[in-house]
Amino acid sequence: MRYSGFTLISQALRGHTGWRPAWREASPKSTYDVLIIGGGGHGLATAHYLASRHGINNVAVIEKGYIGSGNVGRNTTIIRSNYLLPGNTPFYELSMKLWEGLEQELNYNAMVSQRGVLNLFHSDSQGDAFARRANAMRLAGVDAELMNLEQVRTMLPFLDYKTGRFPIRGGLLQRRGGTARHDAVAWGYARAADSRGVDIVQNCEVTGIAVTDGRVTGVETTRGQIKAKKVALAVAGNSSRTAAMAGMRLPIESHVLQAFVSEGLKPLIDCVLTFGAGHFYVSQSDKGGLVFGGNIDGYNSYAQRGNLPIIEDVMEAAMALWPALGRVRLLRHWGGIMDMSMDGSPIIDHAPVQGLYVNAGWCYGGFKATPASGFCFAHLIAKDEPHPVAAAYRLDRFATGRLLDERGVGAHPSLQ
Amino acid sequence: MRIACPHCGLRDVQEFVYLGDAAPQRPDGLAATEAAMFEYVYLRDNPRGLLEELWYHGVGCRAWLVVRRDTLTHAIEYVGLAKSRKAGAAA
Protein backbone atom coordinates (compact mmCIF):
# COMPACT_ATOMS: atom_id res chain seq x y z
CA MET A 1 0.00 0.00 0.00
CA ARG A 2 1.43 3.33 -1.05
CA TYR A 3 0.92 6.12 1.49
CA SER A 4 -0.46 9.39 0.16
CA GLY A 5 -2.92 12.13 0.99
CA PHE A 6 -5.51 10.21 -1.00
CA THR A 7 -5.06 6.91 0.94
CA LEU A 8 -5.21 8.84 4.21
CA ILE A 9 -8.51 10.52 3.30
CA SER A 10 -10.04 7.33 1.94
CA GLN A 11 -9.00 5.44 5.09
CA ALA A 12 -10.42 8.22 7.26
CA LEU A 13 -13.76 7.84 5.48
CA ARG A 14 -13.67 4.07 6.15
CA GLY A 15 -12.83 4.51 9.83
CA HIS A 16 -9.17 3.50 9.35
CA THR A 17 -10.14 -0.16 9.06
CA GLY A 18 -8.18 -0.88 5.88
CA TRP A 19 -4.57 -0.23 6.94
CA ARG A 20 -2.24 -3.19 6.42
CA PRO A 21 0.83 -4.04 8.54
CA ALA A 22 3.83 -2.17 7.13
CA TRP A 23 5.80 -5.41 6.68
CA ARG A 24 5.09 -9.15 6.68
CA GLU A 25 5.78 -11.40 9.67
CA ALA A 26 8.22 -13.63 7.80
CA SER A 27 9.39 -17.12 8.79
CA PRO A 28 12.91 -17.99 7.71
CA LYS A 29 13.31 -19.89 4.44
CA SER A 30 15.98 -22.59 4.24
CA THR A 31 18.32 -20.62 2.01
CA TYR A 32 19.07 -17.01 0.98
CA ASP A 33 21.50 -15.21 -1.30
CA VAL A 34 22.30 -12.70 1.43
CA LEU A 35 21.55 -13.01 5.13
CA ILE A 36 21.89 -9.89 7.24
CA ILE A 37 22.32 -10.39 10.99
CA GLY A 38 20.77 -7.48 12.89
CA GLY A 39 17.44 -5.78 12.24
CA GLY A 40 18.47 -2.31 13.28
CA GLY A 41 18.77 0.79 11.13
CA HIS A 42 21.95 -0.31 9.38
CA GLY A 43 20.80 -3.88 8.69
CA LEU A 44 17.41 -2.80 7.35
CA ALA A 45 18.97 -0.02 5.25
CA THR A 46 21.42 -2.55 3.82
CA ALA A 47 18.53 -4.83 2.86
CA HIS A 48 16.67 -1.96 1.23
CA TYR A 49 19.65 -0.83 -0.86
CA LEU A 50 20.55 -4.43 -1.81
CA ALA A 51 17.04 -4.86 -3.18
CA SER A 52 16.53 -1.41 -4.68
CA ARG A 53 20.01 -0.63 -6.06
CA HIS A 54 21.47 -4.04 -6.82
CA GLY A 55 18.39 -6.14 -7.58
CA ILE A 56 19.24 -8.70 -4.87
CA ASN A 57 15.88 -9.63 -3.38
CA ASN A 58 16.49 -13.08 -1.93
CA VAL A 59 17.57 -11.49 1.34
CA ALA A 60 16.70 -12.06 5.00
CA VAL A 61 17.22 -9.72 7.94
CA ILE A 62 17.52 -11.78 11.13
CA GLU A 63 16.78 -9.95 14.37
CA LYS A 64 17.01 -11.49 17.86
CA GLY A 65 14.37 -9.15 19.32
CA TYR A 66 11.99 -6.94 17.38
CA ILE A 67 13.26 -4.58 14.72
CA GLY A 68 14.42 -1.24 15.99
CA SER A 69 14.76 -2.52 19.58
CA GLY A 70 18.47 -1.75 19.71
CA ASN A 71 20.44 1.40 19.11
CA VAL A 72 18.27 2.78 16.29
CA GLY A 73 15.59 3.32 18.94
CA ARG A 74 18.02 4.47 21.65
CA ASN A 75 19.92 7.37 20.10
CA THR A 76 19.31 11.11 20.25
CA THR A 77 18.19 11.30 16.59
CA ILE A 78 20.81 13.77 15.36
CA ILE A 79 21.90 13.85 11.71
CA ARG A 80 24.93 15.86 10.56
CA SER A 81 28.01 15.62 8.34
CA ASN A 82 30.47 17.94 10.11
CA TYR A 83 33.52 15.68 9.92
CA LEU A 84 37.15 16.70 9.44
CA LEU A 85 39.09 13.76 8.00
CA PRO A 86 39.10 13.03 4.25
CA GLY A 87 38.10 9.40 4.91
CA ASN A 88 35.02 10.52 6.83
CA THR A 89 33.66 13.72 5.25
CA PRO A 90 32.44 12.31 1.89
CA PHE A 91 30.85 9.31 3.61
CA TYR A 92 28.81 11.39 6.06
CA GLU A 93 27.91 13.84 3.31
CA LEU A 94 26.56 10.96 1.22
CA SER A 95 24.52 10.04 4.28
CA MET A 96 23.19 13.60 4.56
CA LYS A 97 22.20 13.59 0.88
CA LEU A 98 20.38 10.28 1.35
CA TRP A 99 18.60 11.72 4.42
CA GLU A 100 17.45 14.63 2.26
CA GLY A 101 15.70 12.29 -0.18
CA LEU A 102 14.82 9.53 2.25
CA GLU A 103 11.12 10.13 2.74
CA GLN A 104 10.40 10.30 -0.99
CA GLU A 105 12.49 7.19 -1.58
CA LEU A 106 10.83 5.16 1.18
CA ASN A 107 7.34 6.70 0.88
CA TYR A 108 7.49 6.98 4.66
CA ASN A 109 7.52 9.97 6.98
CA ALA A 110 10.85 9.82 8.81
CA MET A 111 10.33 13.38 10.04
CA VAL A 112 13.71 14.54 8.75
CA SER A 113 14.09 18.06 10.10
CA GLN A 114 17.05 20.13 8.89
CA ARG A 115 16.93 22.53 11.79
CA GLY A 116 20.70 23.09 11.95
CA VAL A 117 23.45 21.75 14.20
CA LEU A 118 25.42 24.37 16.14
CA ASN A 119 28.69 23.36 17.86
CA LEU A 120 29.80 26.03 20.34
CA PHE A 121 33.43 26.92 20.96
CA HIS A 122 34.81 28.53 24.08
CA SER A 123 38.43 29.48 23.39
CA ASP A 124 40.61 30.85 20.59
CA SER A 125 42.25 27.49 19.99
CA GLN A 126 38.92 25.70 19.85
CA GLY A 127 37.70 28.38 17.44
CA ASP A 128 40.77 27.76 15.25
CA ALA A 129 40.07 24.03 15.29
CA PHE A 130 36.46 24.66 14.29
CA ALA A 131 37.55 27.02 11.50
CA ARG A 132 39.79 24.25 10.20
CA ARG A 133 36.92 21.79 10.39
CA ALA A 134 34.58 24.23 8.61
CA ASN A 135 37.16 24.72 5.84
CA ALA A 136 37.62 20.97 5.44
CA MET A 137 33.87 20.57 5.20
CA ARG A 138 33.48 23.31 2.60
CA LEU A 139 36.36 21.90 0.53
CA ALA A 140 34.41 18.63 0.47
CA GLY A 141 31.24 20.44 -0.62
CA VAL A 142 29.53 20.36 2.78
CA ASP A 143 27.80 23.46 4.13
CA ALA A 144 29.47 25.06 7.16
CA GLU A 145 29.28 28.51 8.71
CA LEU A 146 31.43 29.98 11.45
CA MET A 147 29.31 32.09 13.78
CA ASN A 148 30.73 34.85 15.97
CA LEU A 149 29.47 35.54 19.47
CA GLU A 150 26.85 38.08 18.38
CA GLN A 151 25.40 35.71 15.79
CA VAL A 152 25.17 32.92 18.38
CA ARG A 153 23.56 35.30 20.87
CA THR A 154 20.96 36.31 18.28
CA MET A 155 20.16 32.67 17.56
CA LEU A 156 20.10 31.48 21.16
CA PRO A 157 19.61 34.41 23.53
CA PHE A 158 18.90 32.21 26.57
CA LEU A 159 22.37 30.69 27.04
CA ASP A 160 24.71 31.82 29.82
CA TYR A 161 26.84 34.55 28.22
CA LYS A 162 27.76 36.35 31.46
CA THR A 163 28.98 34.02 34.16
CA GLY A 164 30.18 30.94 32.32
CA ARG A 165 33.48 29.43 33.49
CA PHE A 166 34.14 28.77 29.78
CA PRO A 167 32.50 31.74 28.04
CA ILE A 168 30.89 31.14 24.65
CA ARG A 169 33.03 32.64 21.85
CA GLY A 170 31.19 31.44 18.77
CA GLY A 171 30.08 28.35 16.96
CA LEU A 172 30.24 26.13 13.90
CA LEU A 173 26.84 25.83 12.26
CA GLN A 174 25.76 23.22 9.75
CA ARG A 175 22.32 24.34 8.65
CA ARG A 176 21.58 21.12 6.76
CA GLY A 177 22.08 19.07 9.91
CA GLY A 178 19.20 18.36 12.24
CA THR A 179 17.17 15.43 13.49
CA ALA A 180 15.08 12.53 12.20
CA ARG A 181 12.46 10.34 13.86
CA HIS A 182 14.63 7.34 14.71
CA ASP A 183 11.97 4.59 14.97
CA ALA A 184 10.40 5.73 11.72
CA VAL A 185 13.77 5.30 10.01
CA ALA A 186 13.83 1.62 11.02
CA TRP A 187 10.16 1.14 10.12
CA GLY A 188 10.49 2.98 6.80
CA TYR A 189 13.48 0.89 5.70
CA ALA A 190 11.75 -2.29 6.90
CA ARG A 191 8.62 -1.49 4.91
CA ALA A 192 10.57 -0.55 1.79
CA ALA A 193 12.75 -3.67 1.96
CA ASP A 194 9.75 -5.92 2.65
CA SER A 195 7.89 -4.50 -0.35
CA ARG A 196 10.77 -5.71 -2.56
CA GLY A 197 10.61 -9.23 -1.15
CA VAL A 198 13.12 -9.08 1.71
CA ASP A 199 12.19 -11.38 4.63
CA ILE A 200 12.33 -9.62 7.99
CA VAL A 201 12.58 -12.36 10.63
CA GLN A 202 12.08 -11.15 14.18
CA ASN A 203 12.65 -13.04 17.45
CA CYS A 204 15.31 -15.16 15.81
CA GLU A 205 18.72 -15.09 17.47
CA VAL A 206 21.82 -16.19 15.60
CA THR A 207 23.73 -18.71 17.73
CA GLY A 208 26.46 -19.73 15.31
CA ILE A 209 28.03 -18.96 11.94
CA ALA A 210 28.74 -21.98 9.76
CA VAL A 211 32.09 -21.88 7.96
CA THR A 212 33.37 -24.63 5.64
CA ASP A 213 36.84 -24.48 4.06
CA GLY A 214 37.19 -20.78 4.91
CA ARG A 215 33.86 -19.91 3.34
CA VAL A 216 30.64 -19.01 5.12
CA THR A 217 27.72 -21.35 4.39
CA GLY A 218 24.99 -20.08 6.67
CA VAL A 219 23.99 -19.53 10.27
CA GLU A 220 22.54 -21.45 13.19
CA THR A 221 19.62 -19.69 14.81
CA THR A 222 17.10 -20.28 17.57
CA ARG A 223 14.66 -21.05 14.73
CA GLY A 224 16.88 -23.56 12.97
CA GLN A 225 19.65 -23.59 10.42
CA ILE A 226 19.56 -21.09 7.53
CA LYS A 227 21.88 -21.43 4.54
CA ALA A 228 23.22 -18.33 2.82
CA LYS A 229 25.82 -17.53 0.17
CA LYS A 230 26.75 -14.32 1.93
CA VAL A 231 26.35 -13.33 5.58
CA ALA A 232 26.55 -9.70 6.71
CA LEU A 233 26.98 -8.54 10.32
CA ALA A 234 25.22 -5.32 11.32
CA VAL A 235 25.00 -5.85 15.07
CA ALA A 236 26.73 -2.83 16.60
CA GLY A 237 26.95 -3.26 20.36
CA ASN A 238 27.32 -7.02 20.00
CA SER A 239 29.79 -7.12 17.10
CA SER A 240 32.57 -8.78 19.11
CA ARG A 241 30.26 -11.61 20.23
CA THR A 242 28.89 -12.23 16.75
CA ALA A 243 32.28 -12.00 15.04
CA ALA A 244 33.65 -14.47 17.60
CA MET A 245 31.21 -17.05 16.15
CA ALA A 246 33.32 -16.88 12.99
CA GLY A 247 36.59 -16.99 14.93
CA MET A 248 37.37 -13.28 14.69
CA ARG A 249 38.59 -10.82 17.33
CA LEU A 250 37.73 -7.18 16.62
CA PRO A 251 39.40 -3.90 17.64
CA ILE A 252 36.23 -3.01 19.53
CA GLU A 253 34.97 -2.68 23.11
CA SER A 254 31.29 -2.46 24.05
CA HIS A 255 30.41 0.55 26.20
CA VAL A 256 27.14 1.94 27.55
CA LEU A 257 25.95 5.40 26.48
CA GLN A 258 23.05 7.05 28.28
CA ALA A 259 20.52 9.47 26.83
CA PHE A 260 17.82 11.57 28.44
CA VAL A 261 14.50 13.22 27.72
CA SER A 262 12.78 15.92 29.77
CA GLU A 263 9.08 16.45 30.37
CA GLY A 264 7.24 18.04 27.43
CA LEU A 265 7.81 21.79 27.15
CA LYS A 266 6.69 24.58 24.86
CA PRO A 267 9.11 25.29 21.99
CA LEU A 268 12.42 26.34 23.53
CA ILE A 269 15.18 25.55 21.09
CA ASP A 270 14.92 25.28 17.30
CA CYS A 271 18.28 23.69 16.48
CA VAL A 272 20.63 20.99 17.73
CA LEU A 273 23.10 22.56 20.17
CA THR A 274 26.38 21.13 21.46
CA PHE A 275 28.46 22.45 24.37
CA GLY A 276 32.17 22.74 23.56
CA ALA A 277 33.56 22.85 27.09
CA GLY A 278 32.06 19.59 28.28
CA HIS A 279 30.14 16.79 26.65
CA PHE A 280 26.51 17.86 26.31
CA TYR A 281 24.17 18.16 23.34
CA VAL A 282 20.47 18.95 23.17
CA SER A 283 17.56 19.28 20.79
CA GLN A 284 13.81 19.40 21.25
CA SER A 285 11.48 16.71 19.96
CA ASP A 286 8.19 17.52 18.24
CA LYS A 287 6.43 16.32 21.41
CA GLY A 288 8.29 19.04 23.31
CA GLY A 289 10.73 16.95 25.31
CA LEU A 290 14.33 18.09 25.42
CA VAL A 291 16.42 15.19 24.12
CA PHE A 292 19.97 15.30 25.38
CA GLY A 293 23.06 13.30 26.21
CA GLY A 294 26.77 13.38 26.95
CA ASN A 295 29.68 10.99 27.41
CA ILE A 296 29.70 7.24 27.56
CA ASP A 297 29.98 5.83 31.08
CA GLY A 298 33.56 4.83 30.30
CA TYR A 299 33.82 1.14 31.19
CA ASN A 300 33.03 -2.02 29.23
CA SER A 301 29.34 -2.84 29.51
CA TYR A 302 26.63 -4.88 27.83
CA ALA A 303 23.98 -3.63 30.27
CA GLN A 304 21.50 -1.32 28.56
CA ARG A 305 21.56 0.94 31.58
CA GLY A 306 24.19 3.21 33.07
CA ASN A 307 25.23 4.67 36.40
CA LEU A 308 24.57 7.92 38.24
CA PRO A 309 27.94 9.75 37.91
CA ILE A 310 27.44 10.34 34.18
CA ILE A 311 23.89 11.54 34.77
CA GLU A 312 25.26 14.12 37.21
CA ASP A 313 28.01 15.06 34.76
CA VAL A 314 25.56 15.63 31.89
CA MET A 315 23.22 17.70 34.08
CA GLU A 316 26.14 19.85 35.27
CA ALA A 317 27.17 20.56 31.69
CA ALA A 318 23.55 21.41 30.84
CA MET A 319 23.37 23.87 33.73
CA ALA A 320 26.70 25.46 32.83
CA LEU A 321 25.47 26.20 29.32
CA TRP A 322 21.79 26.89 29.86
CA PRO A 323 20.95 27.74 33.51
CA ALA A 324 17.19 27.90 32.88
CA LEU A 325 17.19 24.10 32.57
CA GLY A 326 17.54 23.87 36.35
CA ARG A 327 13.77 23.97 36.72
CA VAL A 328 13.10 21.31 34.09
CA ARG A 329 12.23 17.81 35.28
CA LEU A 330 13.79 14.73 33.75
CA LEU A 331 11.20 12.37 32.30
CA ARG A 332 13.34 9.31 31.65
CA HIS A 333 16.78 8.09 30.71
CA TRP A 334 18.06 4.94 29.10
CA GLY A 335 21.22 3.28 27.83
CA GLY A 336 22.40 1.67 24.63
CA ILE A 337 25.46 -0.45 23.91
CA MET A 338 28.03 1.13 21.60
CA ASP A 339 30.69 -0.57 19.52
CA MET A 340 33.58 1.63 20.61
CA SER A 341 36.33 1.09 18.06
CA MET A 342 40.00 1.72 18.69
CA ASP A 343 40.17 4.88 16.55
CA GLY A 344 36.59 6.12 16.89
CA SER A 345 35.68 5.29 13.28
CA PRO A 346 33.58 2.47 11.85
CA ILE A 347 34.42 -0.67 9.89
CA ILE A 348 32.65 -1.63 6.63
CA ASP A 349 34.69 -4.42 5.10
CA HIS A 350 35.12 -8.07 4.16
CA ALA A 351 35.95 -10.45 6.98
CA PRO A 352 38.87 -12.86 6.56
CA VAL A 353 36.23 -15.59 6.11
CA GLN A 354 34.97 -15.67 2.49
CA GLY A 355 31.41 -14.46 2.05
CA LEU A 356 31.31 -12.77 5.46
CA TYR A 357 31.00 -8.98 5.73
CA VAL A 358 31.42 -6.75 8.77
CA ASN A 359 29.63 -3.48 9.53
CA ALA A 360 30.70 -2.44 13.03
CA GLY A 361 32.47 0.04 15.28
CA TRP A 362 30.06 2.96 14.98
CA CYS A 363 30.91 4.29 18.44
CA TYR A 364 28.09 6.68 19.36
CA GLY A 365 27.71 8.09 15.85
CA GLY A 366 25.83 5.35 14.07
CA PHE A 367 22.40 6.90 13.65
CA LYS A 368 23.36 9.76 11.33
CA ALA A 369 25.28 7.23 9.24
CA THR A 370 22.34 4.85 8.78
CA PRO A 371 21.54 5.60 5.09
CA ALA A 372 25.16 5.72 3.89
CA SER A 373 26.12 2.72 5.99
CA GLY A 374 23.36 0.65 4.38
CA PHE A 375 24.15 2.08 0.93
CA CYS A 376 27.88 1.32 1.12
CA PHE A 377 27.45 -2.03 2.88
CA ALA A 378 25.00 -3.14 0.17
CA HIS A 379 27.54 -2.03 -2.47
CA LEU A 380 30.28 -4.06 -0.77
CA ILE A 381 28.10 -7.17 -0.48
CA ALA A 382 26.74 -6.97 -4.04
CA LYS A 383 29.95 -6.07 -5.88
CA ASP A 384 32.58 -7.47 -3.49
CA GLU A 385 34.45 -4.18 -3.56
CA PRO A 386 34.16 -1.19 -1.22
CA HIS A 387 32.09 1.83 -2.18
CA PRO A 388 34.52 4.72 -2.91
CA VAL A 389 33.31 6.91 -0.02
CA ALA A 390 33.61 4.04 2.49
CA ALA A 391 36.96 2.74 1.25
CA ALA A 392 38.79 4.00 4.34
CA TYR A 393 36.68 1.91 6.74
CA ARG A 394 38.92 -1.11 6.36
CA LEU A 395 39.23 -3.81 8.98
CA ASP A 396 43.00 -4.01 8.47
CA ARG A 397 43.67 -0.29 8.99
CA PHE A 398 44.64 -0.92 12.62
CA ALA A 399 47.41 -3.29 11.51
CA THR A 400 48.60 -1.06 8.66
CA GLY A 401 48.45 2.23 10.59
CA ARG A 402 45.89 3.93 8.33
CA LEU A 403 43.75 4.96 11.30
CA LEU A 404 40.87 7.43 11.11
CA ASP A 405 41.36 9.08 14.47
CA GLU A 406 38.94 11.99 14.18
CA ARG A 407 39.36 12.69 17.88
CA GLY A 408 43.04 11.83 18.18
CA VAL A 409 43.12 10.11 21.58
CA GLY A 410 44.88 6.88 20.61
CA ALA A 411 43.74 3.30 21.04
CA HIS A 412 41.46 3.98 24.01
CA PRO A 413 37.83 3.10 23.27
CA SER A 414 36.66 4.56 26.58
CA LEU A 415 37.95 8.00 25.51
CA GLN A 416 36.72 8.06 21.90
CA MET B 1 28.71 1.22 41.00
CA ARG B 2 31.21 1.02 43.87
CA ILE B 3 34.57 -0.72 44.00
CA ALA B 4 35.97 -2.31 47.17
CA CYS B 5 39.55 -1.02 47.09
CA PRO B 6 41.86 -3.31 49.11
CA HIS B 7 43.43 -0.23 50.74
CA CYS B 8 40.50 2.18 51.08
CA GLY B 9 37.39 0.03 51.35
CA LEU B 10 34.17 0.45 49.38
CA ARG B 11 34.48 3.63 47.28
CA ASP B 12 32.36 5.31 44.61
CA VAL B 13 33.33 4.54 41.01
CA GLN B 14 33.95 8.26 40.38
CA GLU B 15 37.19 7.96 42.37
CA PHE B 16 38.59 5.51 39.83
CA VAL B 17 39.97 5.81 36.31
CA TYR B 18 39.30 2.99 33.87
CA LEU B 19 41.95 1.50 31.64
CA GLY B 20 40.31 -1.64 30.24
CA ASP B 21 40.88 -5.36 29.81
CA ALA B 22 43.68 -6.59 32.11
CA ALA B 23 44.52 -9.60 29.93
CA PRO B 24 46.71 -8.08 27.16
CA GLN B 25 50.38 -8.20 28.18
CA ARG B 26 52.78 -5.80 26.47
CA PRO B 27 55.24 -7.77 24.35
CA ASP B 28 58.93 -7.12 24.91
CA GLY B 29 59.46 -3.89 22.92
CA LEU B 30 62.53 -4.75 20.82
CA ALA B 31 61.78 -8.43 20.31
CA ALA B 32 58.07 -8.08 19.53
CA THR B 33 56.77 -8.75 16.02
CA GLU B 34 54.44 -6.25 14.38
CA ALA B 35 51.63 -8.78 14.60
CA ALA B 36 52.12 -9.29 18.35
CA MET B 37 52.16 -5.52 18.94
CA PHE B 38 49.00 -5.08 16.83
CA GLU B 39 47.22 -7.74 18.83
CA TYR B 40 48.30 -6.17 22.13
CA VAL B 41 47.29 -2.63 21.19
CA TYR B 42 44.08 -3.23 19.25
CA LEU B 43 42.40 -6.61 19.61
CA ARG B 44 40.08 -7.36 22.54
CA ASP B 45 37.90 -10.30 23.56
CA ASN B 46 35.20 -7.87 24.76
CA PRO B 47 33.20 -10.56 26.62
CA ARG B 48 29.59 -10.27 27.65
CA GLY B 49 29.97 -11.51 31.21
CA LEU B 50 33.01 -11.73 33.48
CA LEU B 51 35.95 -9.51 32.54
CA GLU B 52 39.16 -8.80 34.45
CA GLU B 53 40.03 -5.16 34.02
CA LEU B 54 42.42 -2.49 35.28
CA TRP B 55 41.16 0.46 37.35
CA TYR B 56 43.34 3.19 38.93
CA HIS B 57 42.29 4.61 42.29
CA GLY B 58 43.33 8.15 41.42
CA VAL B 59 41.38 9.96 44.16
CA GLY B 60 42.33 7.41 46.83
CA CYS B 61 45.46 5.33 47.35
CA ARG B 62 46.60 5.72 43.72
CA ALA B 63 47.02 1.98 43.35
CA TRP B 64 46.29 0.08 40.15
CA LEU B 65 43.61 -2.55 40.78
CA VAL B 66 42.51 -5.67 38.98
CA VAL B 67 38.71 -5.90 39.12
CA ARG B 68 36.73 -8.93 37.98
CA ARG B 69 33.35 -7.52 36.93
CA ASP B 70 30.35 -8.82 35.02
CA THR B 71 29.84 -6.55 32.01
CA LEU B 72 26.19 -7.54 31.77
CA THR B 73 25.15 -6.90 35.40
CA HIS B 74 28.02 -4.61 36.56
CA ALA B 75 28.36 -6.92 39.63
CA ILE B 76 31.94 -7.01 40.95
CA GLU B 77 33.25 -10.41 41.97
CA TYR B 78 36.82 -9.71 42.97
CA VAL B 79 39.18 -6.75 43.52
CA GLY B 80 42.94 -7.12 43.98
CA LEU B 81 46.13 -5.13 43.55
CA ALA B 82 47.66 -5.19 40.08
CA LYS B 83 51.08 -5.11 41.73
CA SER B 84 50.62 -8.39 43.55
CA ARG B 85 49.27 -10.00 40.40
CA LYS B 86 52.31 -8.88 38.45
CA ALA B 87 54.55 -10.38 41.13
CA GLY B 88 53.01 -13.74 40.34
CA ALA B 89 50.45 -13.97 43.14
CA ALA B 90 47.05 -15.47 42.36
CA ALA B 91 44.65 -12.87 40.99
mmCIF file of C-alpha atoms in Angstrom, chain B residues 2 8 17 19 21-22 26 31 34 36 38 40 53 56 63 84:
data_model
loop_
_atom_site.group_PDB
_atom_site.id
_atom_site.type_symbol
_atom_site.label_atom_id
_atom_site.label_comp_id
_atom_site.label_asym_id
_atom_site.label_seq_id
_atom_site.Cartn_x
_atom_site.Cartn_y
_atom_site.Cartn_z
ATOM 1 C CA ARG B 2 31.211 1.022 43.875
ATOM 2 C CA CYS B 8 40.504 2.183 51.077
ATOM 3 C CA VAL B 17 39.972 5.812 36.313
ATOM 4 C CA LEU B 19 41.951 1.501 31.641
ATOM 5 C CA ASP B 21 40.885 -5.358 29.809
ATOM 6 C CA ALA B 22 43.684 -6.595 32.105
ATOM 7 C CA ARG B 26 52.779 -5.804 26.470
ATOM 8 C CA ALA B 31 61.776 -8.428 20.310
ATOM 9 C CA GLU B 34 54.439 -6.250 14.381
ATOM 10 C CA ALA B 36 52.116 -9.288 18.350
ATOM 11 C CA PHE B 38 49.000 -5.080 16.827
ATOM 12 C CA TYR B 40 48.304 -6.169 22.132
ATOM 13 C CA GLU B 53 40.027 -5.164 34.017
ATOM 14 C CA TYR B 56 43.336 3.195 38.926
ATOM 15 C CA ALA B 63 47.018 1.980 43.352
ATOM 16 C CA SER B 84 50.621 -8.395 43.551
#
